[in-house]
PDB file of N, CA and C in Angstrom:
ATOM      1  N   SER A   3      12.614 -60.785 -61.059  1.00  0.00           N
ATOM      2  CA  SER A   3      13.635 -60.886 -60.019  1.00  0.00           C
ATOM      3  C   SER A   3      13.472 -59.723 -59.039  1.00  0.00           C
ATOM      4  N   THR A   4      13.889 -59.948 -57.829  1.00  0.00           N
ATOM      5  CA  THR A   4      13.790 -58.918 -56.793  1.00  0.00           C
ATOM      6  C   THR A   4      15.018 -58.021 -56.858  1.00  0.00           C
ATOM      7  N   PRO A   5      14.808 -56.725 -56.679  1.00  0.00           N
ATOM      8  CA  PRO A   5      15.969 -55.825 -56.705  1.00  0.00           C
ATOM      9  C   PRO A   5      16.849 -56.022 -55.473  1.00  0.00           C
ATOM     10  N   LEU A   6      18.102 -55.703 -55.640  1.00  0.00           N
ATOM     11  CA  LEU A   6      19.032 -55.739 -54.518  1.00  0.00           C
ATOM     12  C   LEU A   6      18.544 -54.757 -53.460  1.00  0.00           C
ATOM     13  N   PRO A   7      18.368 -55.204 -52.209  1.00  0.00           N
ATOM     14  CA  PRO A   7      17.843 -54.290 -51.187  1.00  0.00           C
ATOM     15  C   PRO A   7      18.812 -53.141 -50.899  1.00  0.00           C
ATOM     16  N   ILE A   8      18.236 -51.998 -50.635  1.00  0.00           N
ATOM     17  CA  ILE A   8      19.013 -50.813 -50.261  1.00  0.00           C
ATOM     18  C   ILE A   8      18.753 -50.530 -48.791  1.00  0.00           C
ATOM     19  N   MET A   9      19.845 -50.380 -48.026  1.00  0.00           N
ATOM     20  CA  MET A   9      19.745 -49.992 -46.620  1.00  0.00           C
ATOM     21  C   MET A   9      20.281 -48.577 -46.504  1.00  0.00           C
ATOM     22  N   ILE A  10      19.491 -47.718 -45.864  1.00  0.00           N
ATOM     23  CA  ILE A  10      19.943 -46.360 -45.578  1.00  0.00           C
ATOM     24  C   ILE A  10      20.023 -46.235 -44.074  1.00  0.00           C
ATOM     25  N   GLY A  11      21.153 -45.718 -43.599  1.00  0.00           N
ATOM     26  CA  GLY A  11      21.357 -45.556 -42.172  1.00  0.00           C
ATOM     27  C   GLY A  11      21.385 -44.089 -41.788  1.00  0.00           C
ATOM     28  N   GLY A  12      20.783 -43.788 -40.656  1.00  0.00           N
ATOM     29  CA  GLY A  12      20.810 -42.426 -40.146  1.00  0.00           C
ATOM     30  C   GLY A  12      19.451 -42.014 -39.644  1.00  0.00           C
ATOM     31  N   GLY A  13      19.405 -40.831 -39.072  1.00  0.00           N
ATOM     32  CA  GLY A  13      18.157 -40.366 -38.488  1.00  0.00           C
ATOM     33  C   GLY A  13      17.810 -38.931 -38.817  1.00  0.00           C
ATOM     34  N   GLY A  14      18.502 -38.348 -39.794  1.00  0.00           N
ATOM     35  CA  GLY A  14      18.197 -36.975 -40.175  1.00  0.00           C
ATOM     36  C   GLY A  14      16.773 -36.873 -40.685  1.00  0.00           C
ATOM     37  N   GLU A  15      16.000 -35.994 -40.094  1.00  0.00           N
ATOM     38  CA  GLU A  15      14.571 -35.955 -40.356  1.00  0.00           C
ATOM     39  C   GLU A  15      14.187 -35.292 -41.675  1.00  0.00           C
ATOM     40  N   ARG A  16      15.010 -34.393 -42.195  1.00  0.00           N
ATOM     41  CA  ARG A  16      14.647 -33.700 -43.437  1.00  0.00           C
ATOM     42  C   ARG A  16      15.157 -34.411 -44.680  1.00  0.00           C
ATOM     43  N   THR A  17      16.348 -34.979 -44.615  1.00  0.00           N
ATOM     44  CA  THR A  17      16.917 -35.578 -45.816  1.00  0.00           C
ATOM     45  C   THR A  17      16.990 -37.100 -45.722  1.00  0.00           C
ATOM     46  N   THR A  18      17.647 -37.605 -44.698  1.00  0.00           N
ATOM     47  CA  THR A  18      17.872 -39.053 -44.610  1.00  0.00           C
ATOM     48  C   THR A  18      16.567 -39.836 -44.566  1.00  0.00           C
ATOM     49  N   LEU A  19      15.635 -39.422 -43.733  1.00  0.00           N
ATOM     50  CA  LEU A  19      14.384 -40.177 -43.629  1.00  0.00           C
ATOM     51  C   LEU A  19      13.507 -39.985 -44.860  1.00  0.00           C
ATOM     52  N   ARG A  20      13.607 -38.841 -45.520  1.00  0.00           N
ATOM     53  CA  ARG A  20      12.875 -38.652 -46.781  1.00  0.00           C
ATOM     54  C   ARG A  20      13.432 -39.585 -47.844  1.00  0.00           C
ATOM     55  N   LEU A  21      14.756 -39.649 -47.983  1.00  0.00           N
ATOM     56  CA  LEU A  21      15.370 -40.556 -48.949  1.00  0.00           C
ATOM     57  C   LEU A  21      15.065 -42.016 -48.619  1.00  0.00           C
ATOM     58  N   THR A  22      15.013 -42.320 -47.340  1.00  0.00           N
ATOM     59  CA  THR A  22      14.649 -43.676 -46.914  1.00  0.00           C
ATOM     60  C   THR A  22      13.236 -44.004 -47.389  1.00  0.00           C
ATOM     61  N   ALA A  23      12.309 -43.080 -47.176  1.00  0.00           N
ATOM     62  CA  ALA A  23      10.924 -43.293 -47.606  1.00  0.00           C
ATOM     63  C   ALA A  23      10.839 -43.487 -49.121  1.00  0.00           C
ATOM     64  N   GLN A  24      11.676 -42.792 -49.837  1.00  0.00           N
ATOM     65  CA  GLN A  24      11.619 -42.855 -51.299  1.00  0.00           C
ATOM     66  C   GLN A  24      12.280 -44.105 -51.876  1.00  0.00           C
ATOM     67  N   HIS A  25      13.370 -44.573 -51.255  1.00  0.00           N
ATOM     68  CA  HIS A  25      14.210 -45.564 -51.931  1.00  0.00           C
ATOM     69  C   HIS A  25      14.576 -46.823 -51.154  1.00  0.00           C
ATOM     70  N   ALA A  26      14.559 -46.788 -49.838  1.00  0.00           N
ATOM     71  CA  ALA A  26      15.157 -47.880 -49.064  1.00  0.00           C
ATOM     72  C   ALA A  26      14.215 -49.056 -48.835  1.00  0.00           C
ATOM     73  N   HIS A  27      14.820 -50.205 -48.683  1.00  0.00           N
ATOM     74  CA  HIS A  27      14.122 -51.412 -48.254  1.00  0.00           C
ATOM     75  C   HIS A  27      14.301 -51.605 -46.747  1.00  0.00           C
ATOM     76  N   ILE A  28      15.431 -51.097 -46.235  1.00  0.00           N
ATOM     77  CA  ILE A  28      15.767 -51.223 -44.816  1.00  0.00           C
ATOM     78  C   ILE A  28      16.241 -49.865 -44.321  1.00  0.00           C
ATOM     79  N   TRP A  29      15.768 -49.477 -43.150  1.00  0.00           N
ATOM     80  CA  TRP A  29      16.259 -48.261 -42.494  1.00  0.00           C
ATOM     81  C   TRP A  29      16.996 -48.684 -41.239  1.00  0.00           C
ATOM     82  N   ASN A  30      18.244 -48.269 -41.119  1.00  0.00           N
ATOM     83  CA  ASN A  30      19.069 -48.615 -39.967  1.00  0.00           C
ATOM     84  C   ASN A  30      19.521 -47.363 -39.254  1.00  0.00           C
ATOM     85  N   SER A  31      19.506 -47.426 -37.935  1.00  0.00           N
ATOM     86  CA  SER A  31      20.032 -46.328 -37.146  1.00  0.00           C
ATOM     87  C   SER A  31      20.408 -46.846 -35.777  1.00  0.00           C
ATOM     88  N   PHE A  32      20.859 -45.958 -34.933  1.00  0.00           N
ATOM     89  CA  PHE A  32      21.204 -46.278 -33.555  1.00  0.00           C
ATOM     90  C   PHE A  32      20.250 -45.487 -32.677  1.00  0.00           C
ATOM     91  N   PHE A  33      19.626 -46.148 -31.744  1.00  0.00           N
ATOM     92  CA  PHE A  33      18.679 -45.490 -30.845  1.00  0.00           C
ATOM     93  C   PHE A  33      19.070 -45.776 -29.411  1.00  0.00           C
ATOM     94  N   ASP A  34      18.924 -44.780 -28.555  1.00  0.00           N
ATOM     95  CA  ASP A  34      19.222 -44.984 -27.142  1.00  0.00           C
ATOM     96  C   ASP A  34      18.198 -45.893 -26.480  1.00  0.00           C
ATOM     97  N   ASP A  35      16.960 -45.843 -26.970  1.00  0.00           N
ATOM     98  CA  ASP A  35      15.892 -46.656 -26.376  1.00  0.00           C
ATOM     99  C   ASP A  35      14.710 -46.703 -27.332  1.00  0.00           C
ATOM    100  N   ALA A  36      13.682 -47.437 -26.939  1.00  0.00           N
ATOM    101  CA  ALA A  36      12.506 -47.600 -27.798  1.00  0.00           C
ATOM    102  C   ALA A  36      11.785 -46.277 -28.040  1.00  0.00           C
ATOM    103  N   ALA A  37      11.789 -45.385 -27.066  1.00  0.00           N
ATOM    104  CA  ALA A  37      11.113 -44.093 -27.238  1.00  0.00           C
ATOM    105  C   ALA A  37      11.787 -43.269 -28.338  1.00  0.00           C
ATOM    106  N   ALA A  38      13.104 -43.284 -28.389  1.00  0.00           N
ATOM    107  CA  ALA A  38      13.824 -42.551 -29.437  1.00  0.00           C
ATOM    108  C   ALA A  38      13.510 -43.144 -30.805  1.00  0.00           C
ATOM    109  N   PHE A  39      13.461 -44.471 -30.896  1.00  0.00           N
ATOM    110  CA  PHE A  39      13.086 -45.110 -32.152  1.00  0.00           C
ATOM    111  C   PHE A  39      11.666 -44.718 -32.558  1.00  0.00           C
ATOM    112  N   THR A  40      10.739 -44.765 -31.617  1.00  0.00           N
ATOM    113  CA  THR A  40       9.338 -44.465 -31.902  1.00  0.00           C
ATOM    114  C   THR A  40       9.181 -43.063 -32.485  1.00  0.00           C
ATOM    115  N   ALA A  41       9.920 -42.098 -31.948  1.00  0.00           N
ATOM    116  CA  ALA A  41       9.836 -40.719 -32.449  1.00  0.00           C
ATOM    117  C   ALA A  41      10.350 -40.629 -33.885  1.00  0.00           C
ATOM    118  N   LYS A  42      11.506 -41.216 -34.165  1.00  0.00           N
ATOM    119  CA  LYS A  42      12.059 -41.171 -35.530  1.00  0.00           C
ATOM    120  C   LYS A  42      11.203 -41.992 -36.485  1.00  0.00           C
ATOM    121  N   ASN A  43      10.662 -43.100 -36.004  1.00  0.00           N
ATOM    122  CA  ASN A  43       9.821 -43.948 -36.829  1.00  0.00           C
ATOM    123  C   ASN A  43       8.569 -43.189 -37.286  1.00  0.00           C
ATOM    124  N   ALA A  44       8.012 -42.366 -36.409  1.00  0.00           N
ATOM    125  CA  ALA A  44       6.846 -41.557 -36.764  1.00  0.00           C
ATOM    126  C   ALA A  44       7.197 -40.574 -37.881  1.00  0.00           C
ATOM    127  N   VAL A  45       8.408 -40.021 -37.833  1.00  0.00           N
ATOM    128  CA  VAL A  45       8.845 -39.107 -38.896  1.00  0.00           C
ATOM    129  C   VAL A  45       8.962 -39.867 -40.214  1.00  0.00           C
ATOM    130  N   LEU A  46       9.540 -41.059 -40.177  1.00  0.00           N
ATOM    131  CA  LEU A  46       9.648 -41.871 -41.392  1.00  0.00           C
ATOM    132  C   LEU A  46       8.261 -42.212 -41.932  1.00  0.00           C
ATOM    133  N   ASP A  47       7.337 -42.557 -41.062  1.00  0.00           N
ATOM    134  CA  ASP A  47       5.975 -42.847 -41.507  1.00  0.00           C
ATOM    135  C   ASP A  47       5.334 -41.638 -42.198  1.00  0.00           C
ATOM    136  N   ARG A  48       5.588 -40.438 -41.669  1.00  0.00           N
ATOM    137  CA  ARG A  48       5.045 -39.220 -42.300  1.00  0.00           C
ATOM    138  C   ARG A  48       5.650 -39.020 -43.693  1.00  0.00           C
ATOM    139  N   TRP A  49       6.964 -39.255 -43.819  1.00  0.00           N
ATOM    140  CA  TRP A  49       7.595 -39.129 -45.135  1.00  0.00           C
ATOM    141  C   TRP A  49       7.018 -40.161 -46.093  1.00  0.00           C
ATOM    142  N   CYS A  50       6.771 -41.365 -45.598  1.00  0.00           N
ATOM    143  CA  CYS A  50       6.161 -42.391 -46.458  1.00  0.00           C
ATOM    144  C   CYS A  50       4.799 -41.908 -46.968  1.00  0.00           C
ATOM    145  N   ALA A  51       4.004 -41.328 -46.092  1.00  0.00           N
ATOM    146  CA  ALA A  51       2.692 -40.805 -46.497  1.00  0.00           C
ATOM    147  C   ALA A  51       2.868 -39.712 -47.548  1.00  0.00           C
ATOM    148  N   ASP A  52       3.847 -38.832 -47.339  1.00  0.00           N
ATOM    149  CA  ASP A  52       4.083 -37.736 -48.286  1.00  0.00           C
ATOM    150  C   ASP A  52       4.480 -38.235 -49.669  1.00  0.00           C
ATOM    151  N   VAL A  53       5.261 -39.327 -49.724  1.00  0.00           N
ATOM    152  CA  VAL A  53       5.730 -39.812 -51.029  1.00  0.00           C
ATOM    153  C   VAL A  53       4.872 -40.958 -51.565  1.00  0.00           C
ATOM    154  N   GLY A  54       3.808 -41.317 -50.838  1.00  0.00           N
ATOM    155  CA  GLY A  54       2.893 -42.345 -51.297  1.00  0.00           C
ATOM    156  C   GLY A  54       3.420 -43.767 -51.180  1.00  0.00           C
ATOM    157  N   ARG A  55       4.158 -44.019 -50.128  1.00  0.00           N
ATOM    158  CA  ARG A  55       4.737 -45.352 -49.936  1.00  0.00           C
ATOM    159  C   ARG A  55       4.184 -45.996 -48.679  1.00  0.00           C
ATOM    160  N   ASP A  56       3.948 -47.291 -48.732  1.00  0.00           N
ATOM    161  CA  ASP A  56       3.501 -48.048 -47.568  1.00  0.00           C
ATOM    162  C   ASP A  56       4.683 -48.205 -46.612  1.00  0.00           C
ATOM    163  N   PRO A  57       4.591 -47.675 -45.384  1.00  0.00           N
ATOM    164  CA  PRO A  57       5.717 -47.779 -44.454  1.00  0.00           C
ATOM    165  C   PRO A  57       6.085 -49.224 -44.121  1.00  0.00           C
ATOM    166  N   ALA A  58       5.154 -50.155 -44.278  1.00  0.00           N
ATOM    167  CA  ALA A  58       5.434 -51.561 -43.979  1.00  0.00           C
ATOM    168  C   ALA A  58       6.428 -52.169 -44.974  1.00  0.00           C
ATOM    169  N   GLU A  59       6.684 -51.479 -46.079  1.00  0.00           N
ATOM    170  CA  GLU A  59       7.657 -51.970 -47.061  1.00  0.00           C
ATOM    171  C   GLU A  59       9.090 -51.763 -46.598  1.00  0.00           C
ATOM    172  N   ILE A  60       9.285 -51.002 -45.529  1.00  0.00           N
ATOM    173  CA  ILE A  60      10.634 -50.671 -45.051  1.00  0.00           C
ATOM    174  C   ILE A  60      10.888 -51.384 -43.729  1.00  0.00           C
ATOM    175  N   THR A  61      11.871 -52.270 -43.711  1.00  0.00           N
ATOM    176  CA  THR A  61      12.257 -52.972 -42.488  1.00  0.00           C
ATOM    177  C   THR A  61      13.022 -52.014 -41.596  1.00  0.00           C
ATOM    178  N   ARG A  62      12.654 -51.993 -40.328  1.00  0.00           N
ATOM    179  CA  ARG A  62      13.343 -51.139 -39.350  1.00  0.00           C
ATOM    180  C   ARG A  62      14.472 -51.931 -38.707  1.00  0.00           C
ATOM    181  N   SER A  63      15.657 -51.326 -38.679  1.00  0.00           N
ATOM    182  CA  SER A  63      16.870 -52.004 -38.240  1.00  0.00           C
ATOM    183  C   SER A  63      17.605 -51.155 -37.210  1.00  0.00           C
ATOM    184  N   ILE A  64      18.309 -51.821 -36.307  1.00  0.00           N
ATOM    185  CA  ILE A  64      19.082 -51.110 -35.291  1.00  0.00           C
ATOM    186  C   ILE A  64      20.491 -51.680 -35.205  1.00  0.00           C
ATOM    187  N   ALA A  65      21.457 -50.789 -35.071  1.00  0.00           N
ATOM    188  CA  ALA A  65      22.834 -51.175 -34.808  1.00  0.00           C
ATOM    189  C   ALA A  65      23.050 -51.131 -33.297  1.00  0.00           C
ATOM    190  N   MET A  66      23.349 -52.275 -32.727  1.00  0.00           N
ATOM    191  CA  MET A  66      23.588 -52.366 -31.281  1.00  0.00           C
ATOM    192  C   MET A  66      25.067 -52.676 -31.088  1.00  0.00           C
ATOM    193  N   ASN A  67      25.819 -51.671 -30.735  1.00  0.00           N
ATOM    194  CA  ASN A  67      27.262 -51.835 -30.598  1.00  0.00           C
ATOM    195  C   ASN A  67      27.696 -52.022 -29.154  1.00  0.00           C
ATOM    196  N   ASP A  68      26.738 -52.291 -28.296  1.00  0.00           N
ATOM    197  CA  ASP A  68      27.035 -52.471 -26.877  1.00  0.00           C
ATOM    198  C   ASP A  68      26.211 -53.652 -26.369  1.00  0.00           C
ATOM    199  N   ALA A  69      26.880 -54.760 -26.083  1.00  0.00           N
ATOM    200  CA  ALA A  69      26.179 -55.977 -25.655  1.00  0.00           C
ATOM    201  C   ALA A  69      25.418 -55.774 -24.351  1.00  0.00           C
ATOM    202  N   SER A  70      25.727 -54.738 -23.612  1.00  0.00           N
ATOM    203  CA  SER A  70      24.994 -54.501 -22.367  1.00  0.00           C
ATOM    204  C   SER A  70      23.559 -54.052 -22.644  1.00  0.00           C
ATOM    205  N   ARG A  71      23.246 -53.735 -23.895  1.00  0.00           N
ATOM    206  CA  ARG A  71      21.892 -53.300 -24.263  1.00  0.00           C
ATOM    207  C   ARG A  71      20.979 -54.473 -24.641  1.00  0.00           C
ATOM    208  N   LEU A  72      21.476 -55.673 -24.562  1.00  0.00           N
ATOM    209  CA  LEU A  72      20.685 -56.821 -24.974  1.00  0.00           C
ATOM    210  C   LEU A  72      19.432 -57.007 -24.122  1.00  0.00           C
ATOM    211  N   ASP A  73      19.394 -56.389 -22.969  1.00  0.00           N
ATOM    212  CA  ASP A  73      18.184 -56.463 -22.139  1.00  0.00           C
ATOM    213  C   ASP A  73      17.048 -55.629 -22.729  1.00  0.00           C
ATOM    214  N   GLN A  74      17.322 -54.847 -23.766  1.00  0.00           N
ATOM    215  CA  GLN A  74      16.303 -54.016 -24.410  1.00  0.00           C
ATOM    216  C   GLN A  74      15.668 -54.687 -25.629  1.00  0.00           C
ATOM    217  N   LEU A  75      16.073 -55.896 -25.972  1.00  0.00           N
ATOM    218  CA  LEU A  75      15.597 -56.531 -27.202  1.00  0.00           C
ATOM    219  C   LEU A  75      14.075 -56.634 -27.256  1.00  0.00           C
ATOM    220  N   ASP A  76      13.447 -57.089 -26.189  1.00  0.00           N
ATOM    221  CA  ASP A  76      11.983 -57.226 -26.191  1.00  0.00           C
ATOM    222  C   ASP A  76      11.299 -55.883 -26.427  1.00  0.00           C
ATOM    223  N   GLU A  77      11.767 -54.866 -25.725  1.00  0.00           N
ATOM    224  CA  GLU A  77      11.160 -53.535 -25.851  1.00  0.00           C
ATOM    225  C   GLU A  77      11.347 -52.968 -27.258  1.00  0.00           C
ATOM    226  N   LEU A  78      12.537 -53.125 -27.815  1.00  0.00           N
ATOM    227  CA  LEU A  78      12.804 -52.620 -29.161  1.00  0.00           C
ATOM    228  C   LEU A  78      11.996 -53.374 -30.212  1.00  0.00           C
ATOM    229  N   HIS A  79      11.870 -54.670 -30.044  1.00  0.00           N
ATOM    230  CA  HIS A  79      11.073 -55.472 -30.971  1.00  0.00           C
ATOM    231  C   HIS A  79       9.603 -55.065 -30.882  1.00  0.00           C
ATOM    232  N   ALA A  80       9.102 -54.885 -29.679  1.00  0.00           N
ATOM    233  CA  ALA A  80       7.703 -54.476 -29.498  1.00  0.00           C
ATOM    234  C   ALA A  80       7.437 -53.111 -30.141  1.00  0.00           C
ATOM    235  N   ALA A  81       8.458 -52.256 -30.188  1.00  0.00           N
ATOM    236  CA  ALA A  81       8.304 -50.929 -30.796  1.00  0.00           C
ATOM    237  C   ALA A  81       8.306 -50.986 -32.323  1.00  0.00           C
ATOM    238  N   GLY A  82       8.734 -52.114 -32.906  1.00  0.00           N
ATOM    239  CA  GLY A  82       8.685 -52.252 -34.348  1.00  0.00           C
ATOM    240  C   GLY A  82       9.995 -52.561 -35.042  1.00  0.00           C
ATOM    241  N   LEU A  83      11.075 -52.664 -34.296  1.00  0.00           N
ATOM    242  CA  LEU A  83      12.352 -53.011 -34.917  1.00  0.00           C
ATOM    243  C   LEU A  83      12.360 -54.495 -35.256  1.00  0.00           C
ATOM    244  N   ARG A  84      12.838 -54.822 -36.459  1.00  0.00           N
ATOM    245  CA  ARG A  84      12.816 -56.207 -36.912  1.00  0.00           C
ATOM    246  C   ARG A  84      14.164 -56.738 -37.368  1.00  0.00           C
ATOM    247  N   HIS A  85      15.154 -55.882 -37.444  1.00  0.00           N
ATOM    248  CA  HIS A  85      16.482 -56.293 -37.909  1.00  0.00           C
ATOM    249  C   HIS A  85      17.492 -55.763 -36.899  1.00  0.00           C
ATOM    250  N   PHE A  86      18.230 -56.670 -36.277  1.00  0.00           N
ATOM    251  CA  PHE A  86      19.158 -56.295 -35.212  1.00  0.00           C
ATOM    252  C   PHE A  86      20.576 -56.638 -35.633  1.00  0.00           C
ATOM    253  N   ILE A  87      21.458 -55.645 -35.552  1.00  0.00           N
ATOM    254  CA  ILE A  87      22.863 -55.837 -35.889  1.00  0.00           C
ATOM    255  C   ILE A  87      23.666 -55.684 -34.603  1.00  0.00           C
ATOM    256  N   LEU A  88      24.391 -56.729 -34.244  1.00  0.00           N
ATOM    257  CA  LEU A  88      25.241 -56.675 -33.061  1.00  0.00           C
ATOM    258  C   LEU A  88      26.666 -56.388 -33.509  1.00  0.00           C
ATOM    259  N   GLY A  89      27.145 -55.196 -33.188  1.00  0.00           N
ATOM    260  CA  GLY A  89      28.510 -54.831 -33.525  1.00  0.00           C
ATOM    261  C   GLY A  89      29.465 -55.324 -32.457  1.00  0.00           C
ATOM    262  N   VAL A  90      30.532 -55.975 -32.888  1.00  0.00           N
ATOM    263  CA  VAL A  90      31.540 -56.480 -31.942  1.00  0.00           C
ATOM    264  C   VAL A  90      32.927 -56.137 -32.463  1.00  0.00           C
ATOM    265  N   GLN A  91      33.840 -56.059 -31.554  1.00  0.00           N
ATOM    266  CA  GLN A  91      35.234 -55.808 -31.897  1.00  0.00           C
ATOM    267  C   GLN A  91      36.037 -57.076 -31.621  1.00  0.00           C
ATOM    268  N   PRO A  92      36.953 -57.428 -32.498  1.00  0.00           N
ATOM    269  CA  PRO A  92      37.745 -58.643 -32.270  1.00  0.00           C
ATOM    270  C   PRO A  92      38.470 -58.629 -30.921  1.00  0.00           C
ATOM    271  N   SER A  93      38.882 -57.455 -30.490  1.00  0.00           N
ATOM    272  CA  SER A  93      39.664 -57.375 -29.249  1.00  0.00           C
ATOM    273  C   SER A  93      38.853 -57.727 -28.005  1.00  0.00           C
ATOM    274  N   ASP A  94      37.522 -57.547 -28.052  1.00  0.00           N
ATOM    275  CA  ASP A  94      36.719 -57.872 -26.864  1.00  0.00           C
ATOM    276  C   ASP A  94      35.493 -58.715 -27.229  1.00  0.00           C
ATOM    277  N   PHE A  95      35.625 -59.542 -28.264  1.00  0.00           N
ATOM    278  CA  PHE A  95      34.519 -60.379 -28.713  1.00  0.00           C
ATOM    279  C   PHE A  95      34.089 -61.336 -27.601  1.00  0.00           C
ATOM    280  N   ASP A  96      32.796 -61.374 -27.367  1.00  0.00           N
ATOM    281  CA  ASP A  96      32.233 -62.265 -26.359  1.00  0.00           C
ATOM    282  C   ASP A  96      31.110 -63.068 -27.015  1.00  0.00           C
ATOM    283  N   GLU A  97      31.354 -64.327 -27.215  1.00  0.00           N
ATOM    284  CA  GLU A  97      30.398 -65.207 -27.887  1.00  0.00           C
ATOM    285  C   GLU A  97      29.058 -65.271 -27.161  1.00  0.00           C
ATOM    286  N   ARG A  98      29.041 -65.000 -25.880  1.00  0.00           N
ATOM    287  CA  ARG A  98      27.793 -65.063 -25.108  1.00  0.00           C
ATOM    288  C   ARG A  98      26.752 -64.081 -25.640  1.00  0.00           C
ATOM    289  N   ALA A  99      27.185 -62.922 -26.115  1.00  0.00           N
ATOM    290  CA  ALA A  99      26.239 -61.938 -26.654  1.00  0.00           C
ATOM    291  C   ALA A  99      25.540 -62.494 -27.893  1.00  0.00           C
ATOM    292  N   VAL A 100      26.284 -63.151 -28.753  1.00  0.00           N
ATOM    293  CA  VAL A 100      25.703 -63.745 -29.962  1.00  0.00           C
ATOM    294  C   VAL A 100      24.733 -64.855 -29.574  1.00  0.00           C
ATOM    295  N   ARG A 101      25.143 -65.704 -28.653  1.00  0.00           N
ATOM    296  CA  ARG A 101      24.258 -66.791 -28.193  1.00  0.00           C
ATOM    297  C   ARG A 101      22.968 -66.214 -27.599  1.00  0.00           C
ATOM    298  N   HIS A 102      23.095 -65.132 -26.843  1.00  0.00           N
ATOM    299  CA  HIS A 102      21.927 -64.497 -26.238  1.00  0.00           C
ATOM    300  C   HIS A 102      20.945 -64.036 -27.321  1.00  0.00           C
ATOM    301  N   MET A 103      21.455 -63.377 -28.352  1.00  0.00           N
ATOM    302  CA  MET A 103      20.588 -62.880 -29.419  1.00  0.00           C
ATOM    303  C   MET A 103      19.916 -64.025 -30.169  1.00  0.00           C
ATOM    304  N   VAL A 104      20.645 -65.087 -30.427  1.00  0.00           N
ATOM    305  CA  VAL A 104      20.069 -66.227 -31.147  1.00  0.00           C
ATOM    306  C   VAL A 104      18.977 -66.880 -30.301  1.00  0.00           C
ATOM    307  N   GLN A 105      19.227 -67.067 -29.028  1.00  0.00           N
ATOM    308  CA  GLN A 105      18.216 -67.665 -28.149  1.00  0.00           C
ATOM    309  C   GLN A 105      16.988 -66.758 -28.045  1.00  0.00           C
ATOM    310  N   TRP A 106      17.215 -65.452 -27.972  1.00  0.00           N
ATOM    311  CA  TRP A 106      16.103 -64.510 -27.925  1.00  0.00           C
ATOM    312  C   TRP A 106      15.284 -64.616 -29.210  1.00  0.00           C
ATOM    313  N   ARG A 107      15.963 -64.576 -30.350  1.00  0.00           N
ATOM    314  CA  ARG A 107      15.279 -64.668 -31.638  1.00  0.00           C
ATOM    315  C   ARG A 107      14.475 -65.968 -31.745  1.00  0.00           C
ATOM    316  N   ASP A 108      15.077 -67.067 -31.347  1.00  0.00           N
ATOM    317  CA  ASP A 108      14.420 -68.363 -31.455  1.00  0.00           C
ATOM    318  C   ASP A 108      13.214 -68.483 -30.533  1.00  0.00           C
ATOM    319  N   GLY A 109      13.145 -67.630 -29.509  1.00  0.00           N
ATOM    320  CA  GLY A 109      12.019 -67.650 -28.593  1.00  0.00           C
ATOM    321  C   GLY A 109      10.859 -66.761 -29.000  1.00  0.00           C
ATOM    322  N   LEU A 110      11.020 -65.986 -30.079  1.00  0.00           N
ATOM    323  CA  LEU A 110       9.958 -65.094 -30.551  1.00  0.00           C
ATOM    324  C   LEU A 110       8.830 -65.905 -31.178  1.00  0.00           C
ATOM    325  N   GLU A 111       7.634 -65.383 -31.034  1.00  0.00           N
ATOM    326  CA  GLU A 111       6.482 -65.985 -31.712  1.00  0.00           C
ATOM    327  C   GLU A 111       6.581 -65.654 -33.192  1.00  0.00           C
ATOM    328  N   PRO A 112       6.253 -66.605 -34.071  1.00  0.00           N
ATOM    329  CA  PRO A 112       6.278 -66.292 -35.515  1.00  0.00           C
ATOM    330  C   PRO A 112       5.301 -65.176 -35.855  1.00  0.00           C
ATOM    331  N   ALA A 113       5.683 -64.356 -36.800  1.00  0.00           N
ATOM    332  CA  ALA A 113       4.828 -63.226 -37.207  1.00  0.00           C
ATOM    333  C   ALA A 113       3.658 -63.677 -38.034  1.00  0.00           C
TER     334      ALA A 113
END
């Protein structure tokens, strides 16, 4: 049987990313843009090398709490993010953001 996946969130380079390399199946954080993700991702890859883990075993995830950032999906995906979380609040929920993400996802080429 497969173990229950562990998601670790954060971007601390000395502790959080080391623990992610050692234990996590998914790494989640918030990034301002693809360049910020790329820099932290390189740190995670180095920790993976240090602990003898294949970095491809860890899914990269992003919390997107602002629907105005949906124009960055292609760039973030190209940088290596594969799991997207759209945070919404009941008070200002807009179904269009969800529809946008689903249509974007459905338009991706299969891996």
